[in-house]
Amino acid sequence: MKIGFTLPQFGPVAGDTGELVRFAREAERLGADSLWVGDRLLAAVNPTVGYGGRETIPDAFRSVLDPFALMSAAAAVTERVEIGANVLIAPWYSPAVLARSLTTIDRISGGRLVPGFGTGWSPEEYEAAGVPMSQRGGRLDECLDALFAWWSDNPVEYGGKYWSVPSTHVDVKPDRRPRPPVYLAGFAGAAVERVARRSDGWLPLHVPGADEFDPEAVNGPMSRIRRLAGEAGRDPAALGAVLRVYPMTTEALDGVVDTVVRAERDTDVDHAFVEMMNLVDNVDQALDTVERVLRAARG
């Protein structure tokens, strides 16, 4: 099982911006297999939709660092760990701008980029991004089309309902060929179908402390994804999954380890990462958590 951790991006730990490089280097030295970012744009004072089924936005989202900058910095100072995004809100970004940024990060890392995409949940963030939230599904599909073209064709040209790329020469392609593996998030029907048709894998989520880890919560949707992939003429066995383990409190740390161990034993998941937003206040605590989780999960 590959085990990764989030970079210092949200909440109090984001104040240790100057310590990002130390965290990335030390996490790799301790044995982490991947380092991850998310994508939050703002913390609405009066949110139309709260976070995770609640009515409010977590205080941690009041302090946010840019995911592209963090991935670039981590890629530049590490040699082995994969650099992942779970998830970038693709409908916010012009595909050409997104492709340029992600290609650069993949090249800096020597082909270690693992981009994950989703559609988000916050109407206020869509308003701030200047994108109608009602178009999020269609924009995600078109963004994937344009990205895949950017990473494979030369010259590149794309025309859709929402996005267009005039014919252009793109000589810089990702190091990882034919392209970085693209993962997609979501549990709803349309999201699961998109994973099966468009992606290299799925991004499930478990919250230790809220519920005991149920392997069927991963195995059931993954079976459907692979069945749909086969019906679409794709190789079902080629699709993977990266499990986001998202503890809400420091008391849930034992549940983090249990989730990772049980996922490895009882599912096809071979890669998990720990969201540390609610676990640590500074980089020293973050590195201590990395060491403790890796020691406990690997014995």
XYZ file of C-alpha atoms in Angstrom:
299
model
C 0.000 0.000 0.000
C 1.317 3.410 -0.969
C 0.703 5.892 1.860
C 0.710 9.652 1.354
C -0.096 12.839 3.247
C -1.395 16.315 2.492
C 1.002 19.219 2.207
C 0.691 22.135 4.693
C -2.058 24.005 2.861
C -5.072 24.703 5.093
C -5.595 26.163 8.542
C -2.904 27.068 11.083
C -0.265 24.956 9.358
C -0.609 27.164 6.267
C 1.067 29.890 8.305
C 4.250 27.810 8.204
C 4.626 28.524 4.483
C 8.380 28.781 4.794
C 8.447 25.273 6.250
C 6.813 23.662 3.209
C 10.139 22.604 1.728
C 11.252 21.002 5.002
C 7.983 19.113 5.308
C 8.152 17.755 1.752
C 11.754 16.643 2.095
C 11.308 15.100 5.520
C 8.049 13.342 4.653
C 9.811 11.715 1.717
C 12.762 10.732 3.906
C 10.397 9.185 6.463
C 8.921 6.963 3.768
C 5.833 8.757 2.460
C 4.891 7.698 -1.053
C 2.918 10.768 -2.084
C 2.141 14.388 -1.158
C -1.254 15.946 -1.898
C -3.101 19.240 -2.241
C -6.756 20.284 -2.425
C -8.428 23.279 -4.037
C -10.366 25.823 -1.983
C -10.904 29.344 -3.231
C -12.688 31.060 -0.332
C -14.582 30.576 2.929
C -17.969 32.226 2.512
C -19.246 34.135 5.550
C -22.842 33.175 4.734
C -22.538 29.997 2.659
C -25.437 28.803 0.559
C -24.119 25.274 1.011
C -21.967 24.264 3.951
C -19.084 21.848 3.908
C -19.569 18.101 4.235
C -23.287 18.295 4.934
C -22.920 20.975 7.585
C -24.289 24.520 7.491
C -20.920 26.222 7.935
C -17.446 26.341 6.378
C -14.527 25.006 8.498
C -12.288 27.663 10.023
C -9.340 25.939 8.344
C -10.554 27.196 4.955
C -9.975 30.781 6.073
C -6.243 30.145 5.599
C -5.523 28.591 2.200
C -2.428 28.289 0.014
C -2.456 27.871 -3.762
C -2.383 24.216 -4.852
C -0.296 24.758 -7.995
C 2.418 26.654 -6.132
C 2.566 23.981 -3.425
C 2.801 21.136 -5.932
C 5.562 22.959 -7.798
C 7.565 23.572 -4.635
C 7.187 19.989 -3.419
C 8.095 18.610 -6.831
C 11.259 20.708 -6.927
C 12.658 19.482 -3.597
C 11.742 15.772 -3.728
C 12.913 12.896 -5.887
C 10.582 9.948 -5.325
C 7.134 10.852 -3.952
C 4.200 11.305 -6.282
C 2.671 14.792 -6.305
C -1.120 14.547 -6.235
C -4.191 16.779 -6.325
C -7.424 15.625 -4.695
C -9.069 17.525 -6.100
C -8.619 20.451 -8.466
C -11.945 22.056 -9.386
C -11.443 21.797 -13.136
C -14.492 23.875 -14.214
C -12.882 26.988 -12.687
C -9.894 26.921 -15.032
C -9.294 27.519 -18.710
C -7.974 24.163 -20.004
C -5.015 25.830 -21.706
C -3.954 27.553 -18.472
C -4.551 24.360 -16.475
C -2.590 22.256 -18.981
C 0.347 24.662 -18.918
C 0.514 24.585 -15.109
C 0.131 20.823 -14.756
C 2.577 20.053 -17.544
C 5.154 22.287 -15.864
C 4.658 20.521 -12.518
C 4.941 17.113 -14.152
C 8.172 18.154 -15.862
C 9.642 19.604 -12.665
C 8.843 16.359 -10.860
C 10.175 14.103 -13.590
C 6.788 12.536 -14.263
C 5.416 12.180 -10.728
C 2.200 14.194 -11.117
C -1.139 12.546 -10.218
C -3.881 15.080 -11.050
C -7.319 14.506 -9.578
C -10.340 16.552 -10.640
C -13.829 17.246 -9.341
C -16.641 19.762 -9.596
C -16.756 21.162 -6.056
C -19.789 22.068 -3.976
C -19.662 25.810 -3.174
C -21.873 28.252 -5.132
C -19.857 31.157 -3.677
C -16.606 29.759 -5.040
C -18.141 29.418 -8.495
C -19.374 33.000 -8.256
C -15.887 34.195 -7.342
C -14.374 32.164 -10.199
C -16.831 33.739 -12.647
C -18.188 30.357 -13.783
C -21.872 29.301 -13.639
C -22.126 26.364 -11.259
C -24.931 24.889 -13.364
C -22.362 24.241 -16.109
C -19.907 22.343 -13.906
C -20.447 18.864 -15.363
C -20.223 19.955 -18.978
C -17.202 22.123 -18.275
C -15.401 19.253 -16.532
C -15.987 16.976 -19.525
C -14.741 19.600 -21.968
C -11.761 20.391 -19.761
C -10.762 16.697 -19.845
C -11.130 16.626 -23.635
C -8.916 19.687 -24.023
C -6.336 18.436 -21.515
C -6.043 15.062 -23.214
C -5.588 16.811 -26.561
C -2.970 19.166 -25.110
C -1.013 16.235 -23.716
C -1.136 14.114 -26.874
C -1.536 16.221 -30.032
C 0.749 18.746 -31.705
C -0.530 21.100 -33.000
C -3.318 21.195 -30.427
C -6.813 22.341 -31.326
C -10.060 22.019 -29.413
C -13.513 23.504 -29.797
C -16.396 22.944 -27.409
C -19.454 24.659 -26.034
C -17.610 26.232 -23.088
C -13.912 26.063 -23.935
C -11.876 26.532 -27.105
C -8.184 26.201 -27.904
C -7.162 27.688 -31.284
C -4.694 25.571 -33.243
C -1.364 25.964 -31.479
C 2.060 24.337 -31.309
C 2.711 22.646 -27.964
C 6.213 21.166 -27.928
C 6.440 20.647 -24.151
C 4.570 17.502 -23.116
C 4.470 15.775 -19.716
C 7.345 13.502 -18.763
C 4.894 10.725 -17.925
C 3.662 9.234 -21.167
C 1.226 9.072 -22.727
C 0.019 11.509 -20.035
C -0.274 11.819 -16.259
C -2.879 9.422 -14.810
C -6.110 11.341 -14.285
C -8.331 10.493 -11.305
C -11.863 11.737 -10.719
C -13.897 12.168 -7.538
C -17.575 11.716 -6.784
C -20.165 9.168 -5.654
C -23.225 10.327 -7.631
C -24.354 8.400 -10.692
C -23.042 10.844 -13.279
C -19.707 11.143 -11.471
C -19.250 7.371 -11.293
C -20.075 7.029 -14.995
C -17.546 9.752 -15.810
C -14.866 7.891 -13.830
C -15.582 4.743 -15.823
C -15.581 6.480 -19.217
C -12.915 9.147 -18.835
C -10.411 8.507 -16.072
C -7.570 6.285 -14.946
C -9.139 5.832 -11.532
C -11.481 6.890 -8.753
C -10.979 8.994 -5.613
C -13.120 7.559 -2.784
C -13.256 9.085 0.699
C -13.534 7.770 4.245
C -13.920 9.778 7.466
C -12.432 7.867 10.444
C -14.293 8.572 13.654
C -17.601 9.205 11.914
C -18.020 5.582 10.832
C -16.021 2.378 10.909
C -14.412 1.686 7.568
C -16.681 -0.454 5.411
C -14.811 -2.104 2.517
C -18.059 -2.387 0.559
C -18.283 1.420 0.428
C -15.259 1.209 -1.871
C -15.733 -2.218 -3.424
C -19.357 -1.634 -4.461
C -18.825 1.574 -6.460
C -15.502 0.257 -7.811
C -17.235 -2.848 -9.157
C -19.779 -0.645 -10.903
C -17.047 1.600 -12.295
C -15.204 -1.383 -13.735
C -18.388 -2.865 -15.192
C -19.223 0.435 -16.892
C -15.639 0.750 -18.121
C -15.876 -2.685 -19.729
C -19.177 -1.765 -21.374
C -17.443 1.330 -22.789
C -14.713 -0.831 -24.335
C -12.055 -0.008 -21.766
C -9.914 -2.386 -19.710
C -11.616 -2.538 -16.270
C -8.480 -3.858 -14.583
C -6.531 -0.763 -15.623
C -8.615 1.537 -13.395
C -7.250 2.180 -9.909
C -8.336 4.025 -6.776
C -6.665 6.395 -4.329
C -8.416 6.548 -0.951
C -8.544 9.879 0.874
C -8.565 9.243 4.641
C -10.057 12.344 6.240
C -10.088 12.388 10.065
C -12.077 15.237 11.569
C -10.301 15.262 14.970
C -6.968 14.264 16.460
C -8.792 11.549 18.396
C -9.418 9.741 15.108
C -5.736 8.985 14.434
C -6.095 5.317 15.415
C -8.960 5.126 12.949
C -6.675 6.474 10.229
C -4.288 3.569 10.650
C -7.142 1.068 10.861
C -8.636 2.451 7.643
C -5.356 2.162 5.756
C -4.722 -1.374 6.987
C -8.248 -2.584 6.258
C -8.328 -0.918 2.847
C -5.146 -2.749 1.896
C -6.500 -6.050 3.198
C -10.138 -5.904 2.091
C -10.242 -3.778 -1.067
C -8.336 -3.336 -4.325
C -7.082 0.061 -3.152
C -3.289 0.156 -3.294
C -2.800 3.861 -2.531
C -4.199 5.964 0.322
C -3.350 9.366 1.711
C -4.113 11.093 4.993
C -5.738 14.529 5.078
C -4.012 16.307 7.978
C -6.012 19.544 7.994
C -7.714 18.664 11.290
C -4.753 16.881 12.891
C -1.915 19.408 13.096
C -1.189 23.071 13.801
C 2.418 23.226 12.608
C 4.954 21.363 10.489
C 6.654 19.652 13.425
C 3.312 18.088 14.408
C 2.713 17.171 10.783
C 6.017 15.340 10.494
C 5.398 13.559 13.790
C 2.030 12.417 12.425
C 3.646 11.172 9.213
C 6.127 9.114 11.202
C 3.499 7.698 13.554
C 1.095 6.694 10.795
C 3.776 5.082 8.655
C 5.200 3.141 11.613
C 1.814 1.907 12.760
C 0.474 1.044 9.300
C 3.588 -0.783 8.137
C 4.476 -2.487 11.406
